[in-house]
Amino acid sequence: MGLLDFMAPPAHKAELPAEKVDKEYKSMRLKVFLGIYFGYAAYYLVRKNLSFATNGMIEDGLIDKPGAGIAMAGIPIAYAVSKFLMGSLSDRSDARKFMTIGLILSALVMIVAGLVPYPVGVNGNYSITIGIMFVLMLFAGWLSGMGWPPCGRVMSHWFSTNERSFKMSIWNTAHNIGNGSLGFIIPAGIAIFATLGIEQTWRAAFIAPALVALLFAAMCWWFIRDTPESCGLPAIEKYRNDFSGAKAKKGEETKIPFKTLFVDYILKNPTLWLIGFANIFVYFIRYGIADWSPIYLQDELGMSKLDSSLAYTIREYAGIVGTLLCGWLSSKFFQGRCAPVNVIYMILVAVGVLAYWQAAPLAEALSMDVKYVVYCSLALIGAAIYGPVAMISIQAISIVPKNAAGTAAGFMGLLGYLIGDAILSKIAFGYVAESSLGWNFTFECFFATSIIAAIICFVAMGKEKKMLAERIAAAKAAEQK
């Protein structure tokens, strides 16, 4: 049996007796949700490791800051392409196997990164270490692309359209949990390494989180199942009587060729392109604020490393509250539609960016320490930006057939990570900040793109409402025949 045969989705089983369906459905939905939640959180345990190891590697003469920056760029570059390509592969694979194998391989790459005997730089030349680390980070970024698409596939098969926005908003906090957990796992790993007499304790930044990720990979295998039909359960639309989701074309219900996936459901889908452009701006703000805030706060506002780190943490965890509220608002007031909430949240992002930009004069006017204005403005940005991050992905998988969900999610990731993150927030931002234009111009860009994204989401709002109404009408008409 070849690899493709091994990865193929499991066949549908005979449907369980009607009296057993409800109990089994509730049990399985909880299991698959926990599987993709903690599984996706674990993917973030094996993505940001180099950031935590850099200072120790610099102290040991293995790398410098510019070199570390080059190496770290390998992850978003590879991840952007991988998330898209892996999305189409995921649509034709068993989500359980796909996600578990990707997590295991990602963990193994980080373990290798923690074990490699890197050479000490000579006369400021760290090219060997930079090269090795860049390649390893490319592998890590590529394998990270196996995390989101199977989650999108599971959500589209196990949760119906009118409940998906809230469920996915809960699930989308997994990356906040994963990122936040590094602050506990890595210090614990360093302490253990020191107890064992290992001098280069920075290696724990790679190895300790990877070992934890392997444990969660076992959980993924135990909990995740590909589709309800593969467990002898009816389709989610039938179970919840919700037929507002997109349908595949006749004859394509089980497996869509890649050409059809990409051309018919992506390239020829103007609504997907519309929200894709919004996603570019959302990711530019998300990572532009996050990646550069420590430097900006210390260099421009004179905050200490401890205070700037706390500001970063506040922004990250405020995202959990904002994401959950975003999903609740979508389900409670907009029948699961995403665009209306995105408009509200991007306006809030613009307000937060303005306050963050003008933190110093605001603090003076309010007779406050500037750090408290920063904390509040970053909390608002964090709470607001992660809502659209989640909602746009939900919107993407809701406007395509279920068996194209991974490709749609991957396409959003390609635009967001490659253009919004790697090109705009890292490369372009760095050059602009160092140029004569300075920080003020970057904040003008943040504010402008917040407003533009809100406008795009407003335009998409009408299209989304019309599309869902047409699907519900078509489903009712089909029932009457």
Coordinates of C-alpha atoms in Angstrom, one line a residue:
M1 CA 0.0 0.0 0.0
G2 CA 1.4 3.4 -1.1
L3 CA 1.5 6.6 1.0
L4 CA -1.4 8.1 -0.9
D5 CA -3.5 5.0 -0.2
F6 CA -2.5 5.1 3.5
M7 CA -3.5 8.8 3.7
A8 CA -6.8 8.4 1.9
P9 CA -10.0 9.3 3.8
P10 CA -11.6 6.4 5.4
A11 CA -14.7 4.8 3.7
H12 CA -18.2 5.6 5.0
K13 CA -19.6 3.0 7.4
A14 CA -23.2 1.8 7.6
E15 CA -25.2 4.3 9.6
L16 CA -25.9 3.5 13.3
P17 CA -29.4 2.9 14.5
A18 CA -31.4 6.1 14.9
E19 CA -31.6 5.8 18.7
K20 CA -27.8 5.7 19.0
V21 CA -27.0 8.6 16.7
D22 CA -27.5 11.6 19.0
K23 CA -25.4 10.2 21.9
E24 CA -22.6 9.1 19.6
Y25 CA -22.6 12.4 17.7
K26 CA -22.3 14.4 20.9
S27 CA -19.5 12.2 22.2
M28 CA -17.5 12.3 18.9
R29 CA -18.0 16.0 18.3
L30 CA -16.4 16.7 21.7
K31 CA -13.5 14.3 21.0
V32 CA -12.7 15.6 17.6
F33 CA -12.9 19.2 18.8
L34 CA -10.5 18.5 21.7
G35 CA -8.2 16.7 19.3
I36 CA -7.9 19.5 16.8
Y37 CA -7.8 22.2 19.6
F38 CA -4.8 20.7 21.6
G39 CA -3.2 19.4 18.4
Y40 CA -3.2 22.8 16.8
A41 CA -1.9 24.4 20.1
A42 CA 0.9 21.8 19.9
Y43 CA 1.9 23.0 16.4
Y44 CA 2.7 26.3 18.0
L45 CA 5.1 24.6 20.5
V46 CA 7.3 23.8 17.5
R47 CA 7.3 27.1 15.6
K48 CA 8.6 30.0 17.8
N49 CA 11.5 28.1 19.4
L50 CA 14.3 29.9 17.7
S51 CA 13.1 33.2 19.2
F52 CA 13.6 31.8 22.7
A53 CA 17.0 30.2 21.9
T54 CA 18.6 33.2 20.1
N55 CA 20.1 35.0 23.1
G56 CA 21.8 31.8 24.4
M57 CA 23.2 31.0 20.9
I58 CA 24.5 34.6 20.6
E59 CA 26.2 34.3 24.0
D60 CA 27.8 31.1 22.9
G61 CA 29.1 32.8 19.7
L62 CA 27.0 30.6 17.4
I63 CA 24.9 33.3 15.6
D64 CA 24.2 37.0 15.6
K65 CA 20.9 38.9 15.6
P66 CA 20.8 39.6 11.9
G67 CA 21.5 35.9 11.2
A68 CA 18.8 34.8 13.6
G69 CA 16.4 37.1 11.8
I70 CA 17.2 35.5 8.5
A71 CA 16.8 32.0 9.9
M72 CA 13.5 32.9 11.5
A73 CA 12.2 34.2 8.2
G74 CA 12.3 30.6 6.9
I75 CA 9.2 29.7 8.8
P76 CA 6.6 32.2 7.5
I77 CA 8.0 31.9 3.9
A78 CA 7.7 28.1 3.9
Y79 CA 4.5 28.1 5.9
A80 CA 2.7 30.5 3.5
V81 CA 3.2 28.1 0.5
S82 CA 2.8 25.0 2.5
K83 CA -0.5 26.0 4.1
F84 CA -2.0 26.4 0.6
L85 CA -0.6 23.3 -1.0
M86 CA -1.2 21.2 2.1
G87 CA -4.7 22.4 2.1
S88 CA -5.6 20.8 -1.2
L89 CA -3.7 17.6 -0.1
S90 CA -5.6 17.6 3.2
D91 CA -8.9 17.8 1.4
R92 CA -8.0 14.4 -0.1
S93 CA -6.6 12.9 3.1
D94 CA -7.7 11.5 6.4
A95 CA -7.6 14.5 8.8
R96 CA -6.6 12.2 11.7
K97 CA -3.5 10.9 9.9
F98 CA -2.6 14.1 8.2
M99 CA -2.6 16.2 11.4
T100 CA -0.8 13.6 13.6
I101 CA 2.0 12.9 11.1
G102 CA 2.6 16.6 10.5
L103 CA 2.9 17.2 14.2
I104 CA 5.2 14.3 14.8
L105 CA 7.5 15.4 12.0
S106 CA 7.5 19.0 13.2
A107 CA 8.5 17.9 16.7
L108 CA 11.3 15.8 15.2
V109 CA 12.7 18.7 13.3
M110 CA 12.9 20.8 16.4
I111 CA 14.6 18.0 18.3
V112 CA 17.2 17.9 15.5
A113 CA 17.6 21.7 15.8
G114 CA 18.3 21.2 19.5
L115 CA 20.9 18.5 19.0
V116 CA 22.9 19.8 16.0
P117 CA 26.5 20.7 17.1
Y118 CA 26.6 24.2 15.6
P119 CA 30.1 25.7 14.9
V120 CA 31.3 28.8 16.7
G121 CA 31.4 31.8 14.3
V122 CA 34.9 33.0 13.2
N123 CA 35.6 36.7 12.7
G124 CA 31.9 37.5 12.8
N125 CA 31.1 34.8 10.2
Y126 CA 28.1 32.7 11.2
S127 CA 27.1 31.5 7.8
I128 CA 27.2 27.8 8.6
T129 CA 24.9 28.1 11.6
I130 CA 22.6 30.5 9.8
G131 CA 22.4 28.1 6.8
I132 CA 21.7 25.0 8.9
M133 CA 19.1 26.9 11.0
F134 CA 17.5 28.4 8.0
V135 CA 17.0 25.0 6.3
L136 CA 15.6 23.5 9.6
M137 CA 13.2 26.5 9.9
L138 CA 12.1 26.0 6.3
F139 CA 11.3 22.4 7.1
A140 CA 9.5 23.5 10.3
G141 CA 7.5 26.0 8.4
W142 CA 6.6 23.6 5.7
L143 CA 5.4 20.9 8.2
S144 CA 3.5 23.6 10.1
G145 CA 1.3 23.8 7.1
M146 CA -0.1 20.4 8.0
G147 CA -1.8 21.8 11.1
W148 CA -4.6 24.2 9.9
P149 CA -6.0 22.5 6.9
P150 CA -7.1 19.2 8.6
C151 CA -8.6 21.3 11.4
G152 CA -10.6 23.2 8.7
R153 CA -11.7 19.9 7.2
V154 CA -12.8 18.5 10.6
M155 CA -14.7 21.7 11.5
S156 CA -16.5 21.7 8.1
H157 CA -17.6 18.1 8.5
W158 CA -18.4 17.9 12.2
F159 CA -19.9 21.4 12.8
S160 CA -22.6 23.1 10.6
T161 CA -22.5 26.6 9.2
N162 CA -24.8 28.3 11.7
E163 CA -22.7 27.1 14.7
R164 CA -19.3 27.1 13.1
S165 CA -18.3 30.7 13.7
F166 CA -18.6 30.3 17.5
K167 CA -17.0 26.9 17.6
M168 CA -14.1 28.0 15.5
S169 CA -13.6 31.1 17.5
I170 CA -13.1 28.9 20.5
W171 CA -10.8 26.6 18.5
N172 CA -8.9 29.6 17.2
T173 CA -7.6 30.4 20.8
A174 CA -5.5 27.3 20.5
H175 CA -2.6 29.2 19.0
N176 CA -2.7 31.7 21.9
I177 CA -2.6 28.8 24.3
G178 CA 0.3 27.2 22.4
N179 CA 2.3 30.4 22.2
G180 CA 1.6 31.2 25.9
S181 CA 2.6 27.7 27.0
L182 CA 6.2 28.2 25.7
G183 CA 6.7 30.7 28.5
F184 CA 6.2 27.9 31.0
I185 CA 7.6 24.8 29.1
I186 CA 10.9 26.4 28.0
P187 CA 12.0 27.7 31.5
A188 CA 11.1 24.3 33.0
G189 CA 13.2 22.6 30.3
I190 CA 16.1 24.9 30.9
A191 CA 16.0 24.2 34.6
I192 CA 16.0 20.5 33.9
F193 CA 18.9 20.8 31.5
A194 CA 20.8 22.8 34.1
T195 CA 20.1 20.2 36.7
L196 CA 21.5 17.5 34.4
G197 CA 24.7 19.5 33.9
I198 CA 24.0 20.5 30.2
E199 CA 25.8 23.8 29.6
Q200 CA 24.0 24.9 26.5
T201 CA 20.6 25.1 28.2
W202 CA 19.2 27.1 25.2
R203 CA 18.8 23.7 23.5
A204 CA 15.9 23.1 25.8
A205 CA 14.0 25.8 23.9
F206 CA 13.9 23.3 20.9
I207 CA 13.8 20.0 22.7
A208 CA 11.4 20.4 25.7
P209 CA 8.4 21.8 23.7
A210 CA 9.0 19.2 21.0
L211 CA 8.7 16.4 23.5
V212 CA 5.4 17.9 24.8
A213 CA 4.2 18.2 21.2
L214 CA 4.8 14.4 20.7
L215 CA 2.5 13.7 23.6
F216 CA -0.2 15.8 22.0
A217 CA 0.3 14.0 18.7
A218 CA -0.8 10.8 20.5
M219 CA -3.9 12.7 21.7
C220 CA -4.6 13.7 18.1
W221 CA -4.5 10.1 16.9
W222 CA -6.7 9.0 19.8
F223 CA -9.4 11.7 19.4
I224 CA -9.7 12.9 15.8
R225 CA -11.9 11.2 13.2
D226 CA -12.2 12.3 9.7
T227 CA -15.9 12.6 9.0
P228 CA -19.2 11.6 10.7
E229 CA -19.9 9.3 7.9
S230 CA -16.7 7.3 8.5
C231 CA -18.0 6.7 12.1
G232 CA -21.4 5.5 10.9
L233 CA -23.1 8.8 11.5
P234 CA -25.2 11.0 9.2
A235 CA -23.8 14.1 7.6
I236 CA -23.7 17.2 9.9
E237 CA -26.3 19.0 7.7
K238 CA -28.8 16.3 8.3
Y239 CA -28.0 15.9 12.0
R240 CA -28.5 19.6 12.7
N241 CA -30.9 20.4 9.9
D242 CA -28.7 23.2 8.6
F243 CA -28.3 23.3 4.8
S244 CA -26.7 26.7 4.5
G245 CA -23.3 25.4 3.5
A246 CA -21.9 25.2 0.0
K247 CA -22.4 22.1 -2.1
A248 CA -20.0 20.3 -4.3
K249 CA -20.9 19.9 -8.0
K250 CA -22.6 16.7 -8.9
G251 CA -20.1 13.9 -9.1
E252 CA -17.6 15.7 -6.9
E253 CA -19.1 14.9 -3.5
T254 CA -16.2 12.8 -2.2
K255 CA -13.0 13.8 -4.0
I256 CA -12.3 16.9 -6.1
P257 CA -9.3 17.0 -8.5
F258 CA -6.7 19.6 -7.6
K259 CA -7.3 21.5 -10.9
T260 CA -11.0 21.8 -10.1
L261 CA -10.3 22.8 -6.5
F262 CA -8.0 25.6 -7.5
V263 CA -9.7 26.9 -10.7
D264 CA -13.4 26.5 -10.0
Y265 CA -13.5 27.1 -6.2
I266 CA -10.5 29.5 -5.7
L267 CA -9.5 31.4 -8.9
K268 CA -13.1 31.8 -10.1
N269 CA -14.5 32.8 -6.7
P270 CA -14.6 36.6 -6.4
T271 CA -15.9 36.6 -2.8
L272 CA -12.9 34.4 -1.8
W273 CA -10.5 36.9 -3.5
L274 CA -12.3 39.8 -1.8
I275 CA -11.8 38.5 1.8
G276 CA -8.3 37.3 0.8
F277 CA -7.3 40.9 0.3
A278 CA -8.7 41.8 3.7
N279 CA -6.7 38.9 5.1
I280 CA -3.5 40.4 3.8
F281 CA -4.1 43.6 5.7
V282 CA -5.2 41.7 8.8
Y283 CA -2.0 39.7 8.9
F284 CA 0.1 42.8 8.2
I285 CA -1.3 44.4 11.3
R286 CA -1.2 41.2 13.4
Y287 CA 2.4 40.5 12.8
G288 CA 3.6 44.0 12.2
I289 CA 2.4 45.0 15.7
A290 CA 3.5 41.8 17.4
D291 CA 7.0 41.4 15.9
W292 CA 8.1 45.0 16.2
S293 CA 6.5 46.0 19.5
P294 CA 9.5 45.1 21.7
I295 CA 11.9 47.1 19.7
Y296 CA 9.5 50.1 19.3
L297 CA 8.5 50.2 23.0
Q298 CA 12.1 50.0 24.2
D299 CA 13.7 52.3 21.6
E300 CA 11.0 54.9 21.1
L301 CA 9.0 54.9 24.3
G302 CA 11.9 54.0 26.7
M303 CA 10.1 51.0 28.3
S304 CA 12.1 48.3 30.0
K305 CA 12.4 44.8 28.6
L306 CA 10.2 43.5 31.4
D307 CA 7.5 46.1 30.7
S308 CA 7.6 45.5 26.9
S309 CA 7.4 41.8 27.4
L310 CA 4.4 42.2 29.6
A311 CA 2.8 44.4 26.9
Y312 CA 3.4 41.6 24.4
T313 CA 1.8 39.1 26.7
I314 CA -1.2 41.3 27.3
R315 CA -1.8 41.6 23.6
E316 CA -1.6 37.9 23.1
Y317 CA -4.0 36.9 25.8
A318 CA -6.4 39.7 25.1
G319 CA -6.8 37.9 21.8
I320 CA -8.5 35.0 23.5
V321 CA -11.2 37.1 25.0
G322 CA -11.7 39.0 21.7
T323 CA -11.9 35.8 19.6
L324 CA -14.4 34.2 21.8
L325 CA -16.6 37.3 21.9
C326 CA -16.3 37.6 18.1
G327 CA -17.6 34.1 17.5
W328 CA -20.4 34.6 20.0
L329 CA -21.5 37.8 18.4
S330 CA -21.5 36.2 14.9
S331 CA -23.6 33.2 16.1
K332 CA -25.9 35.2 18.4
F333 CA -26.7 38.3 16.2
F334 CA -25.7 37.5 12.6
Q335 CA -26.8 33.8 12.1
G336 CA -23.2 32.7 11.8
R337 CA -22.2 35.3 9.2
C338 CA -18.6 36.6 9.7
A339 CA -18.4 39.9 7.7
P340 CA -20.5 42.1 10.0
V341 CA -18.3 41.2 13.0
N342 CA -15.2 41.7 10.9
V343 CA -16.3 45.3 10.1
I344 CA -16.8 46.1 13.8
Y345 CA -13.5 44.5 14.9
M346 CA -11.4 46.2 12.2
I347 CA -12.8 49.6 13.3
L348 CA -11.7 48.7 16.9
V349 CA -8.3 47.8 15.6
A350 CA -8.0 51.2 14.0
V351 CA -8.9 52.9 17.3
G352 CA -6.3 50.7 19.1
V353 CA -3.6 51.5 16.5
L354 CA -4.3 55.2 16.9
A355 CA -4.0 55.0 20.7
Y356 CA -0.8 52.9 20.4
W357 CA 0.7 55.4 18.0
Q358 CA -0.2 58.4 20.1
A359 CA 0.6 56.7 23.5
A360 CA 3.1 59.3 24.6
P361 CA 0.9 62.4 24.1
L362 CA -2.1 60.5 25.5
A363 CA -0.2 59.5 28.6
E364 CA 0.9 63.2 29.1
A365 CA -2.7 64.4 28.6
L366 CA -4.1 61.9 31.1
S367 CA -1.2 62.3 33.5
M368 CA -0.4 58.6 33.3
D369 CA 2.7 56.5 32.9
V370 CA 3.0 55.8 29.2
K371 CA 3.2 52.0 29.8
Y372 CA -0.4 51.9 31.0
V373 CA -1.6 53.5 27.8
V374 CA 0.5 51.0 25.8
Y375 CA -1.0 48.1 27.8
C376 CA -4.6 49.3 27.1
S377 CA -4.0 50.0 23.4
L378 CA -2.2 46.7 22.8
A379 CA -5.0 44.9 24.7
L380 CA -7.6 46.5 22.4
I381 CA -5.5 45.6 19.3
G382 CA -5.0 42.1 20.4
A383 CA -8.6 41.6 21.3
A384 CA -9.8 43.0 18.0
I385 CA -7.3 41.7 15.5
Y386 CA -7.7 38.0 16.4
G387 CA -11.4 38.1 15.7
P388 CA -11.0 38.8 11.9
V389 CA -8.0 36.3 11.9
A390 CA -10.5 33.6 12.9
M391 CA -13.6 34.9 11.1
I392 CA -12.0 35.3 7.7
S393 CA -10.8 31.7 7.8
I394 CA -14.3 30.6 8.8
Q395 CA -15.8 32.7 6.1
A396 CA -13.4 31.1 3.5
I397 CA -14.4 27.5 4.4
S398 CA -18.1 28.4 4.5
I399 CA -18.2 29.7 0.9
V400 CA -16.8 26.6 -0.7
P401 CA -17.9 22.9 -0.6
K402 CA -16.8 20.9 2.5
N403 CA -14.3 18.9 0.5
A404 CA -12.6 22.1 -0.6
A405 CA -12.4 23.6 2.9
G406 CA -8.7 22.8 3.3
T407 CA -7.8 24.5 0.0
A408 CA -9.8 27.6 0.8
A409 CA -8.1 27.8 4.2
G410 CA -4.7 27.3 2.6
F411 CA -5.3 30.0 0.1
M412 CA -6.2 32.4 2.9
G413 CA -2.9 31.4 4.6
L414 CA -0.9 31.9 1.4
L415 CA -2.1 35.4 1.0
G416 CA -1.9 36.2 4.8
Y417 CA 1.5 34.7 5.6
L418 CA 3.4 35.3 2.4
I419 CA 2.2 38.8 1.5
G420 CA 0.8 40.2 4.8
D421 CA 3.4 38.6 7.2
A422 CA 6.7 37.8 5.4
I423 CA 6.7 40.6 2.7
L424 CA 4.9 43.4 4.4
S425 CA 5.2 43.1 8.2
K426 CA 8.8 41.7 8.2
I427 CA 10.7 42.8 5.0
A428 CA 9.0 46.0 4.0
F429 CA 8.3 47.1 7.6
G430 CA 12.0 46.7 8.5
Y431 CA 13.2 48.8 5.7
V432 CA 10.6 51.5 6.3
A433 CA 11.3 51.7 10.0
E434 CA 15.0 52.2 9.3
S435 CA 14.4 54.8 6.5
S436 CA 13.8 58.5 6.8
L437 CA 10.0 57.7 6.8
G438 CA 10.4 56.2 10.3
W439 CA 7.9 54.8 12.7
N440 CA 5.2 57.4 12.0
F441 CA 4.8 56.2 8.5
T442 CA 4.4 52.6 9.6
F443 CA 1.6 53.6 12.0
E444 CA 0.0 55.5 9.2
C445 CA 0.1 52.2 7.2
F446 CA -1.4 50.3 10.1
F447 CA -4.2 52.8 10.5
A448 CA -4.9 53.0 6.8
T449 CA -5.0 49.2 6.3
S450 CA -7.3 48.8 9.2
I451 CA -9.8 51.1 7.6
I452 CA -9.4 49.5 4.1
A453 CA -9.9 46.0 5.6
A454 CA -13.1 47.3 7.3
I455 CA -14.3 48.6 4.0
I456 CA -13.6 45.3 2.2
C457 CA -15.4 43.4 4.9
F458 CA -18.4 45.8 4.6
V459 CA -18.5 45.1 0.8
A460 CA -18.3 41.3 1.6
M461 CA -21.1 41.6 4.1
G462 CA -23.8 41.9 1.4
K463 CA -22.3 39.2 -0.7
E464 CA -22.2 36.8 2.2
K465 CA -25.8 37.5 3.3
K466 CA -27.1 37.0 -0.3
M467 CA -25.1 33.8 -0.8
L468 CA -26.3 32.2 2.4
A469 CA -29.9 33.1 1.6
E470 CA -29.7 31.5 -1.8
R471 CA -28.4 28.3 -0.3
I472 CA -31.1 28.0 2.2
A473 CA -33.7 28.7 -0.4
A474 CA -32.2 26.1 -2.7
A475 CA -32.1 23.5 0.1
K476 CA -35.8 24.2 0.9
A477 CA -36.8 23.9 -2.8
A478 CA -34.9 20.6 -3.0
E479 CA -36.8 19.3 0.0
Q480 CA -40.2 20.1 -1.6
K481 CA -39.4 18.1 -4.7

